Coordinates of C-alpha atoms (C1' of nucleotides) and ligand atoms in Angstrom, one line a residue:
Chain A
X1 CA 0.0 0.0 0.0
X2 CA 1.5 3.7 -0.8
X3 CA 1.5 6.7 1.2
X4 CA -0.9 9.4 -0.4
X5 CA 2.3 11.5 -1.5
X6 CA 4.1 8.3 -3.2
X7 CA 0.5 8.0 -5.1
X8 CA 0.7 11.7 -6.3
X9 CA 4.4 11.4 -7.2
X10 CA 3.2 7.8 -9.3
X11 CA 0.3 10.1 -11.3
X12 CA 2.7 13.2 -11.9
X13 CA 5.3 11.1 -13.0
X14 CA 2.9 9.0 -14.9
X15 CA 1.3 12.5 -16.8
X16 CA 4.3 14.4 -17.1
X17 CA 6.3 11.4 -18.8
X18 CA 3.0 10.3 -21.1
X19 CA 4.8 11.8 -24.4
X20 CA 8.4 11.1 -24.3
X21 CA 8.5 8.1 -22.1
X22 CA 10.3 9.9 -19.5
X23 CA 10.9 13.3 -17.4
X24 CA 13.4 15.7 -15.7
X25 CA 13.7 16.0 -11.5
X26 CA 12.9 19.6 -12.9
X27 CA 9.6 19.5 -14.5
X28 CA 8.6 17.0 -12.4
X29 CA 9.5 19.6 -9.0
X30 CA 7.8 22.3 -10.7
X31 CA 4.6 20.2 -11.4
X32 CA 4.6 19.1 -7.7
X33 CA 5.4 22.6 -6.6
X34 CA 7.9 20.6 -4.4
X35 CA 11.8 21.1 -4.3
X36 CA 14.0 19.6 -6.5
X37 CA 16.0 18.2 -3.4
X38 CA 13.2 16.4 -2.2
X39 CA 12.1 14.7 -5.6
X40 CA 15.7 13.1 -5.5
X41 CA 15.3 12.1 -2.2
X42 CA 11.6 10.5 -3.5
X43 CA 12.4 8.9 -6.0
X44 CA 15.4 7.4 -4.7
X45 CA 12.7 5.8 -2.5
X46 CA 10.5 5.2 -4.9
X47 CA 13.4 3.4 -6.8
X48 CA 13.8 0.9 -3.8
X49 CA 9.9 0.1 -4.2
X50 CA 10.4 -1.2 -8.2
X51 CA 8.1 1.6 -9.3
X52 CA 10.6 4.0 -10.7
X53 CA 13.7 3.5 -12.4
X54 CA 16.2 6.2 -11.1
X55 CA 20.0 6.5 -12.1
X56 CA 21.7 9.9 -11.0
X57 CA 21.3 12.8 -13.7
X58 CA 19.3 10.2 -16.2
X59 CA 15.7 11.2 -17.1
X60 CA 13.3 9.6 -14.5
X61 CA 11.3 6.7 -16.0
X62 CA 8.5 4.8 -14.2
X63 CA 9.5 0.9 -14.5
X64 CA 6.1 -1.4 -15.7
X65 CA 4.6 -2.1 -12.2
X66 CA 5.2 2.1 -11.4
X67 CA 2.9 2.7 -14.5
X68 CA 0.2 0.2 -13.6
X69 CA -0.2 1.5 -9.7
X70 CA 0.0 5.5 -11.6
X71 CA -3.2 4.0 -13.8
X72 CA -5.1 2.3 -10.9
X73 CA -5.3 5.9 -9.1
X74 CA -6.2 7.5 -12.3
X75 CA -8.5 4.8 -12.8
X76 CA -9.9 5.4 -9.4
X77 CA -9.8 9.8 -10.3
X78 CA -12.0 9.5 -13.6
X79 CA -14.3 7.0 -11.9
X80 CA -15.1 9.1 -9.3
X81 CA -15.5 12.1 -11.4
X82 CA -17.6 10.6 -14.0
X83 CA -19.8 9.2 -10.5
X84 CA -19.8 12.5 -9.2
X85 CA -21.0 14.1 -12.4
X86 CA -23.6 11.3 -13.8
X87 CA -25.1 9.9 -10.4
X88 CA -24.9 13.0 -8.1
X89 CA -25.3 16.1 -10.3
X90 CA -22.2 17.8 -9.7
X91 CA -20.9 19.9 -13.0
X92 CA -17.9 18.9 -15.0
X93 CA -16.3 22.0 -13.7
X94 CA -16.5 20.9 -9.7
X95 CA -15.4 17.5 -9.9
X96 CA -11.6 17.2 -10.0
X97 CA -10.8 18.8 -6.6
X98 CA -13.3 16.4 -5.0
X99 CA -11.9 13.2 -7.4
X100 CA -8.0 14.1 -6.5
X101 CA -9.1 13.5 -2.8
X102 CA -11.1 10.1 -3.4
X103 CA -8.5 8.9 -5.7
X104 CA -6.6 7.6 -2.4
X105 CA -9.7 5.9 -0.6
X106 CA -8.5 2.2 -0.3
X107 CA -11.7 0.6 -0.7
X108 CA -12.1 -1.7 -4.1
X109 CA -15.4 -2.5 -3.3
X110 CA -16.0 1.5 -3.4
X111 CA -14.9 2.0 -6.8
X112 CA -16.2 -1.5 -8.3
X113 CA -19.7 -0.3 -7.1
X114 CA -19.0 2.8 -9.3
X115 CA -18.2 1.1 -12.1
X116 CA -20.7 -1.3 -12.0
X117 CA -23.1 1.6 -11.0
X118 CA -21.8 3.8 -14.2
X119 CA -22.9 0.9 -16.2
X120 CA -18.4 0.3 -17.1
X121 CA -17.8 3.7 -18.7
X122 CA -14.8 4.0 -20.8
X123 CA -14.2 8.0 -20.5
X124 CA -14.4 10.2 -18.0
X125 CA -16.8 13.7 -17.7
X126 CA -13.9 15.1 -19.4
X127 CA -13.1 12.8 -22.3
X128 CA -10.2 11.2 -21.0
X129 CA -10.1 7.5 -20.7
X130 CA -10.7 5.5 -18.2
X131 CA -8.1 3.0 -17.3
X132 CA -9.4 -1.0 -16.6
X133 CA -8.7 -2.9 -13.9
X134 CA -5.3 -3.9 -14.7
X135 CA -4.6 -0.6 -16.1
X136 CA -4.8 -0.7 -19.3
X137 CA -5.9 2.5 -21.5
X138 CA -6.1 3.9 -24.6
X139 CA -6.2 7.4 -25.8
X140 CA -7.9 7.6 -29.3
X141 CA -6.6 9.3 -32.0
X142 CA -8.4 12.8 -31.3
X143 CA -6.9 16.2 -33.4
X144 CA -7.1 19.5 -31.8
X145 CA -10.1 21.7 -32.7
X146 CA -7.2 24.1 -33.6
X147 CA -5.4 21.7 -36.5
X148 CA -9.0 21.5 -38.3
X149 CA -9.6 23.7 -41.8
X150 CA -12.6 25.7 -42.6
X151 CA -15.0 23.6 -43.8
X152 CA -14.5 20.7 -41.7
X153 CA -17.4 19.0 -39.9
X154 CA -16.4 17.7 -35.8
X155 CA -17.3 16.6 -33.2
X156 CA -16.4 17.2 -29.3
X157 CA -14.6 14.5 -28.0
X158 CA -12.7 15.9 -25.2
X159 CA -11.0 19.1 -23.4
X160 CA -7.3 18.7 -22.4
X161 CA -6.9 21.6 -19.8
X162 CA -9.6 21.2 -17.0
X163 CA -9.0 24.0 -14.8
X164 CA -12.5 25.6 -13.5
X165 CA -11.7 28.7 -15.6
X166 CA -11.9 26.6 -18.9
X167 CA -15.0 24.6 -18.4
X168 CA -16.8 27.9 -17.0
X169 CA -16.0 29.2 -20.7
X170 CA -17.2 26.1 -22.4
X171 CA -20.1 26.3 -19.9
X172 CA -21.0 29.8 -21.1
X173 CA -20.7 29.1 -24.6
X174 CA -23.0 25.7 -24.5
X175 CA -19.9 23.6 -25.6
X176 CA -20.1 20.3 -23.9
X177 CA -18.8 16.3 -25.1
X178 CA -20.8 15.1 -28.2
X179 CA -21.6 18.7 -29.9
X180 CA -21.1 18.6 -33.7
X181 CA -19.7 21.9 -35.1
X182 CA -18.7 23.3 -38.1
X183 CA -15.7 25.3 -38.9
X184 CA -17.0 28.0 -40.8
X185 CA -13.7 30.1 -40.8
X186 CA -10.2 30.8 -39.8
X187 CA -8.5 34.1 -39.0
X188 CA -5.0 33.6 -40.5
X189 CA -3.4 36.4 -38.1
X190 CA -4.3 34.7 -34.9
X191 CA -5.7 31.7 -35.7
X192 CA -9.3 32.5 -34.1
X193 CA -12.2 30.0 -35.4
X194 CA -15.3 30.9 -35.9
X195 CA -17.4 28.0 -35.5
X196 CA -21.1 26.8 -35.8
X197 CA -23.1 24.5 -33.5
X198 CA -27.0 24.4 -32.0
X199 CA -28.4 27.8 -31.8
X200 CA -24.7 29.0 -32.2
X201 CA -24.3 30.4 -35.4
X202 CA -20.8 32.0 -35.4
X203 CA -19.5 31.5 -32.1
X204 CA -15.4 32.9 -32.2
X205 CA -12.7 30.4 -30.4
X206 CA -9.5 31.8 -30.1
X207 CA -6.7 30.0 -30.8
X208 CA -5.9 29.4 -26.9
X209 CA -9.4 27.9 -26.7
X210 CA -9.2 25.8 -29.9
X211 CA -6.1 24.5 -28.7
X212 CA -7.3 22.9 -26.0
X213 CA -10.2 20.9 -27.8
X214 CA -9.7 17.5 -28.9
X215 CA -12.6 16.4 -31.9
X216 CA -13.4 13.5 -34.2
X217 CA -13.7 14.7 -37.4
X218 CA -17.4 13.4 -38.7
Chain B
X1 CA -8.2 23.1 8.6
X2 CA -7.1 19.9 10.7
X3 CA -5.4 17.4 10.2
X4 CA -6.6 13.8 9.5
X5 CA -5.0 12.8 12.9
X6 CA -6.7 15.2 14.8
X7 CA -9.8 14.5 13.7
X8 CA -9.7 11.1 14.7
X9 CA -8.6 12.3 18.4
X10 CA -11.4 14.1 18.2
X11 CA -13.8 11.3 17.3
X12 CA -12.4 9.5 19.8
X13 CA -12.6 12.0 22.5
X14 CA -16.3 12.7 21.6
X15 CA -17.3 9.2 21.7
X16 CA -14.9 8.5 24.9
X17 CA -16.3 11.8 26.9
X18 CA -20.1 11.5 25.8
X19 CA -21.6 9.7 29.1
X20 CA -19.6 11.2 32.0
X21 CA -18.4 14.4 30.0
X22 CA -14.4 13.4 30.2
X23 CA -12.3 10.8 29.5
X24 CA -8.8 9.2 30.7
X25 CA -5.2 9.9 28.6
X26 CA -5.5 6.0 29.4
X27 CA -8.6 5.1 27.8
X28 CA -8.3 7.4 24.7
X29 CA -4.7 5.8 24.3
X30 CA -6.3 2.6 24.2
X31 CA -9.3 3.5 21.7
X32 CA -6.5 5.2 19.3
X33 CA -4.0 2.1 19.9
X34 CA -1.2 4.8 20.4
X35 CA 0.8 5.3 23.7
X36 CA 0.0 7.6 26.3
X37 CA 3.2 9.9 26.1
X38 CA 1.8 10.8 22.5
X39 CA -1.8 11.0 23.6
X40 CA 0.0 13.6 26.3
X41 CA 1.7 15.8 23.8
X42 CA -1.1 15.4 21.3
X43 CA -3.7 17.2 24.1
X44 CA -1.4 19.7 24.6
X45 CA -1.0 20.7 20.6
X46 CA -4.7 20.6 20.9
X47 CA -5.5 22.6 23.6
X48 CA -3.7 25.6 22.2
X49 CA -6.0 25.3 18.8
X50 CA -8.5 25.8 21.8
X51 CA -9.9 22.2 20.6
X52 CA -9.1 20.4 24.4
X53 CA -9.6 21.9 27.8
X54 CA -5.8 20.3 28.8
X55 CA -4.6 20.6 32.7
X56 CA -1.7 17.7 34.1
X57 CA -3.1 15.0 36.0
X58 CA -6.9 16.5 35.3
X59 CA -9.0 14.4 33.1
X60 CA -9.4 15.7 28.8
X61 CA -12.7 17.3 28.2
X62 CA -13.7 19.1 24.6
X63 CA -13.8 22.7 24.4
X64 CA -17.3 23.9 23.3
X65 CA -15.7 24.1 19.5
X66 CA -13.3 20.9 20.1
X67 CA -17.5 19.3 20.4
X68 CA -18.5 20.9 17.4
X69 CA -15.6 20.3 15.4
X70 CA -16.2 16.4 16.2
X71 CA -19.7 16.9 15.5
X72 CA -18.8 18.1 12.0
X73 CA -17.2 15.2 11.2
X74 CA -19.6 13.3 12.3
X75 CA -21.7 14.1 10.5
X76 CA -19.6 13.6 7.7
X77 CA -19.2 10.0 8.3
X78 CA -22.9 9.4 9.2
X79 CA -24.0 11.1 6.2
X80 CA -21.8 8.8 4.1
X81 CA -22.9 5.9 5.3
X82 CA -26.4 6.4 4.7
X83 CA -25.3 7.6 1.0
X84 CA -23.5 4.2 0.8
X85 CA -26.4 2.2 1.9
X86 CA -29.0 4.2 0.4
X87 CA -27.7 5.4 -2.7
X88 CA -25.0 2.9 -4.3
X89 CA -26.7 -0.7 -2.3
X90 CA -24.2 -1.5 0.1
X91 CA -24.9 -3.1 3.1
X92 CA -24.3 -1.8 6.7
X93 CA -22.1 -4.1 7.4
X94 CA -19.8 -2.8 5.1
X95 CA -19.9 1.1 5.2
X96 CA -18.0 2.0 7.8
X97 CA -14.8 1.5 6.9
X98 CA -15.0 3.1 4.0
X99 CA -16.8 6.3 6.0
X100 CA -13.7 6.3 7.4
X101 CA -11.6 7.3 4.9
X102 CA -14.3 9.5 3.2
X103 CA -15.3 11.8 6.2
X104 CA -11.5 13.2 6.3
X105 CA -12.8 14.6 2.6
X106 CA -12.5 18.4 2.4
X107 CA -15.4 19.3 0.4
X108 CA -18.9 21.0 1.9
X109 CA -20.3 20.4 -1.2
X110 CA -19.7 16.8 -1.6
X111 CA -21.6 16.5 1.9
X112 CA -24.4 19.0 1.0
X113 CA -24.9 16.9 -2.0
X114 CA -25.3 13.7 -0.1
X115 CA -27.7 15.3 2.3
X116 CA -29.7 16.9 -0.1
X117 CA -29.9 13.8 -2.2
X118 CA -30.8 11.8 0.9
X119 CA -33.4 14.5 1.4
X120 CA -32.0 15.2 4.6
X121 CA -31.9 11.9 6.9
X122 CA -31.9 11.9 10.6
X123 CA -30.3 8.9 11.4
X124 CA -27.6 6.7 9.4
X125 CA -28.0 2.7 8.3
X126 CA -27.2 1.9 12.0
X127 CA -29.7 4.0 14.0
X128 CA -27.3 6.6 15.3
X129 CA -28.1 10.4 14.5
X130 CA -26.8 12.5 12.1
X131 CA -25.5 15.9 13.2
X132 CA -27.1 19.0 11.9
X133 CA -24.6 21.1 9.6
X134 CA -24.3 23.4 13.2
X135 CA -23.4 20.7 15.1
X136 CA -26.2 19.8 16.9
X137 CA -27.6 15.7 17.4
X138 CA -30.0 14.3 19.6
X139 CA -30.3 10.3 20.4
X140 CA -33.6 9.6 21.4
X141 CA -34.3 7.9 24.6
X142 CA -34.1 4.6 23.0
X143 CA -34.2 1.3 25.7
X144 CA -31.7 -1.8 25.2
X145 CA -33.9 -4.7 24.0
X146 CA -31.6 -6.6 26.9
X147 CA -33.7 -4.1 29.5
X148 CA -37.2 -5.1 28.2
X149 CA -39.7 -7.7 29.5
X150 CA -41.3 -10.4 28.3
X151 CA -44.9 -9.8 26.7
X152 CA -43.9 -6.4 25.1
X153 CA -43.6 -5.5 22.1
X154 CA -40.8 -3.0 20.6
X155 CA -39.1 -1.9 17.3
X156 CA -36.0 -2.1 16.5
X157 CA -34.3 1.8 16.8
X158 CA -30.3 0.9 16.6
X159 CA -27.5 -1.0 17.1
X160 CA -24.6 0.0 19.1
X161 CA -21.9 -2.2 18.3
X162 CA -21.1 -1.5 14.5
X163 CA -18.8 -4.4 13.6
X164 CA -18.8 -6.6 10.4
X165 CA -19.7 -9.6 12.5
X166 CA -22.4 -8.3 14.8
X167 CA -23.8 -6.7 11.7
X168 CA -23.7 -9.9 9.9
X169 CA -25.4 -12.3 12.3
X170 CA -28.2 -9.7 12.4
X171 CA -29.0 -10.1 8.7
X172 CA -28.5 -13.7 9.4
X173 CA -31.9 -13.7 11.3
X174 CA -33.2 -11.1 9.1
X175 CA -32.9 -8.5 12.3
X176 CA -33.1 -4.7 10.6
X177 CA -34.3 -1.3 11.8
X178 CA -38.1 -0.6 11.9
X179 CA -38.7 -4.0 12.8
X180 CA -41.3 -5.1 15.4
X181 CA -40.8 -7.7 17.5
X182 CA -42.5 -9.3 20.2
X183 CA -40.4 -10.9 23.5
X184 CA -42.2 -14.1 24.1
X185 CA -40.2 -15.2 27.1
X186 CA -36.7 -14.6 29.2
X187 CA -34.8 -17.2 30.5
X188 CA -33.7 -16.0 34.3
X189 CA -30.4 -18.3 33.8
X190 CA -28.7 -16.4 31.4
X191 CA -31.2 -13.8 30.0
X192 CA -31.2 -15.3 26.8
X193 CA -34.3 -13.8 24.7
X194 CA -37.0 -15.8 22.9
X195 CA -38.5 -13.3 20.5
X196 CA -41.0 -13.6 17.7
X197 CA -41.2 -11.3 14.2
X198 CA -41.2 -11.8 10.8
X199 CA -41.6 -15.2 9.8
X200 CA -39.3 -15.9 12.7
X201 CA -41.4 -17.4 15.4
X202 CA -39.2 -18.4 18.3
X203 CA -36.0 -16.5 17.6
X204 CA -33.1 -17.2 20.3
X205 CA -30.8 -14.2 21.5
X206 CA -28.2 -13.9 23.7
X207 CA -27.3 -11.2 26.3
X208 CA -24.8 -10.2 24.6
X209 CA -26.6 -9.7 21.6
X210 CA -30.1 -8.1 23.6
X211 CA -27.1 -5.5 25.2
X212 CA -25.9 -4.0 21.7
X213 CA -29.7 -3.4 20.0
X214 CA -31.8 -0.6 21.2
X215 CA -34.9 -0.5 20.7
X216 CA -38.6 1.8 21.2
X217 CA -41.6 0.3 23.1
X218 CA -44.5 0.5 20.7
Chain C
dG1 C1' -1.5 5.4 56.5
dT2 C1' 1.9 3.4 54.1
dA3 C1' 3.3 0.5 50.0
dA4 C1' 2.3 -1.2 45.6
dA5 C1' 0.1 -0.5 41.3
dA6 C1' -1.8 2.3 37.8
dA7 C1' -1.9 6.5 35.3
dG8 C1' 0.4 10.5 33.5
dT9 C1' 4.5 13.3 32.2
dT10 C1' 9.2 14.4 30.5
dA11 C1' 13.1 13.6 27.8
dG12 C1' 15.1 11.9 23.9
dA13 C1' 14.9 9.0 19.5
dT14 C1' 12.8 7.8 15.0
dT15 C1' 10.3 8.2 10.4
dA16 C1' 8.1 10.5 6.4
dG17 C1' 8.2 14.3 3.9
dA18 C1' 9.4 18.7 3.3
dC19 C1' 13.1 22.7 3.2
dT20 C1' 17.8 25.7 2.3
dA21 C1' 22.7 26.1 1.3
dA22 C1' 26.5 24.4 -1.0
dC23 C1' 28.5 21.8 -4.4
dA24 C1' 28.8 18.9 -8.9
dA25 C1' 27.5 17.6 -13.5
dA26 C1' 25.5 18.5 -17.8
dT27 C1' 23.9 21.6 -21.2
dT28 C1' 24.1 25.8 -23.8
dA29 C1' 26.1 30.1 -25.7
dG30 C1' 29.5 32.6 -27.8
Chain D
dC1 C1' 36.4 24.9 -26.6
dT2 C1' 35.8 27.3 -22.8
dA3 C1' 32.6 29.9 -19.7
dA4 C1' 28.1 30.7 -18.1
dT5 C1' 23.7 28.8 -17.1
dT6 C1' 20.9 25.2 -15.9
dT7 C1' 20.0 20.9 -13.8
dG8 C1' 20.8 17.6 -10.2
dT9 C1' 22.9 15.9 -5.9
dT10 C1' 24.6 16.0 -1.1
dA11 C1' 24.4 17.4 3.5
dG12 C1' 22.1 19.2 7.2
dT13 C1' 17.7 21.2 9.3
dC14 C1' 12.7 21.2 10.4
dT15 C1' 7.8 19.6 11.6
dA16 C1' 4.2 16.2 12.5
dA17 C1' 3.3 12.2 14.6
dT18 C1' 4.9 8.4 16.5
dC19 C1' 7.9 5.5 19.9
dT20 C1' 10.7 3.8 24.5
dA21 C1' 12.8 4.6 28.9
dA22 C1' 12.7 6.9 33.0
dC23 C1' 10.5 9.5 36.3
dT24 C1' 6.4 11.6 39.0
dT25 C1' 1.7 11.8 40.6
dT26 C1' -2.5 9.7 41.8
dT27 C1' -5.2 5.8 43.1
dT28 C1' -5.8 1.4 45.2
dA29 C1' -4.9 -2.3 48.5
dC30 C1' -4.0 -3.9 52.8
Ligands
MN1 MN1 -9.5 15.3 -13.0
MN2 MN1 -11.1 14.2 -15.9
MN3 MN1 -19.5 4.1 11.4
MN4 MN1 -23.0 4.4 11.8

DNA sequence: GTAAAAAGTTAGATTAGACTAACAAATTAG
DNA sequence: CTAATTTGTTAGTCTAATCTAACTTTTTAC
């Protein structure tokens, strides 16, 4: 069983090493907000449990059995949110804070109920994934709302950054998982979209917004 | 904010100090399973949050806000339990564990949710009250089935032990809350019950078991 | 009313997880 | 290719929460 902080050191290292297979004592210190003194220090302890392969000044990788334990607690994060959001009627913008706390309740029995209760969902309120039991997941092959031409037909498959802020926006402007829009320009100074969708009919996206949009293309 | 480790000495000096208004460094060392020298210094840390009214030698009471404070969470662990029972079909035998974990949570919301979901219960799965959001609880003046006579007929109101097994020889003999039951005879030996409900007609219970189920006189 | 037992406190050590200061290695710039 | 900058490590300190050993106060037994 791992302490809450090894678990949060599992999922950062687990995001933050997603692309390249790996990631510095730097990034991950500043993602933790934690010193980089003390990530050393961690990870030579986390090295002793198996879960992370640490030599001094190499990249930090998380060895197989790290990345399964990191995709149990996500695992346990999206199931709670997409529970919190589908069975209890909280908004996709209140969820997280409440999910990165019930991530560490050891209880299988808890989250199995979920699942079973969720009917097995396979993403989360916020598109992402969710892992199976023995951690296996797959992102599909989404593009960003911002690599789409005019003329192209999507549809809203899931929002990268998923700070309060963001989802407020989308809230505002009716844009939820599922909506089918249609790029019906793009500003080639900046990049803005405008875009049309329901009662929509040219809603502007800048390029920070559109960037942060994953779609199938339809 | 406190920690998770003072809100369990909290629990455990609420529960301890409820019938004579104090309790021992020596019993709430036992309930927590941690020595008495930490138990000491503990007391102290919490009497200058104003939480413990602390004196050497003297026996710990809660301040008026330590008492709220444990009330609050509480509540929190009451109202959870009834969620889990209620709202995702566990049974009581298995809630409290997981209560737990989740009434450390930091989240008012989460806990108005539940509550407003529940539409507001006044009692959790195992008869005890639920604190109001100030605080406040009330147990009723509810009489242990072991105290009642033979010929009357009662309801079941609560249990007061909680644990797995107690809980699961009650379902057992299909023995739940709201259920009315008639005491067909004692034996003067060993107080052992004869009691007839249900389809049960001449149900045997111990002492020990009469001692841990309270019950109204209907 | 003393002596033994129980309860409570003090002092000092330990562990997890954080920090700062100082130093070392690796990377980047000119 | 050297020098500056950035990144990473080592050493030592701190806090919260625990422990054991030793001592003191209170309670209980005779
Ligand atoms: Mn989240
Ligand atoms: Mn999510
Ligand atoms: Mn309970
Ligand atoms: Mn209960």
């Amino acid at each position: 069983m791992y302490s809450l902080v090894e678990e949060n050191y599992l999922k950062a290292l687990f995001a933050l090493s997603k692309d390249i297979g790996s990631v510095s004592v730097n990034d991950l210190s500043k993602h933790l907000d934690i010193k980089m003194p003390t990530v050393t220090s961690m990870m030579k302890k986390m090295a002793a449990k198996k879960l992370v392969a640490y030599e001094s000044y190499k990249p930090l990788k998380l060895t197989e059995k790290g990345k399964k334990e990191a995709a149990l607690i996500i695992r346990k994060h999206r199931l709670t949110e997409m529970y919190l959001v589908e069975k209890m009627g909280f908004g996709w913008e209140e969820v997280h804070n409440i999910a990165e706390q019930i991530e560490h309740i050891k209880s299988p029995e808890l989250f199995t109920k979920m699942d079973e209760l969720l009917d097995y969902p396979k993403f989360d309120p916020h598109g992402a994934p969710i892992p199976d039991i023995n951690g296996e997941m797959e992102w599909k092959a989404y593009s960003k709302l911002s690599e789409c031409k005019a003329g192209e037909k999507v549809r809203m498959a899931a929002v990268i950054n998923t700070s309060d802020g963001f989802l407020e926006f989308l809230n505002s402007r009716e844009i939820r998982l599922g909506l089918k829009i249609k790029i019906m320009s793009v500003e080639p100074f900046d990049n803005t979209m405008v875009v049309r969708y329901k009662k929509h009919d040219q809603e502007s996206l800048s390029h920070t917004v559109c960037e942060r949009l994953l779609v199938e293309k339809v």
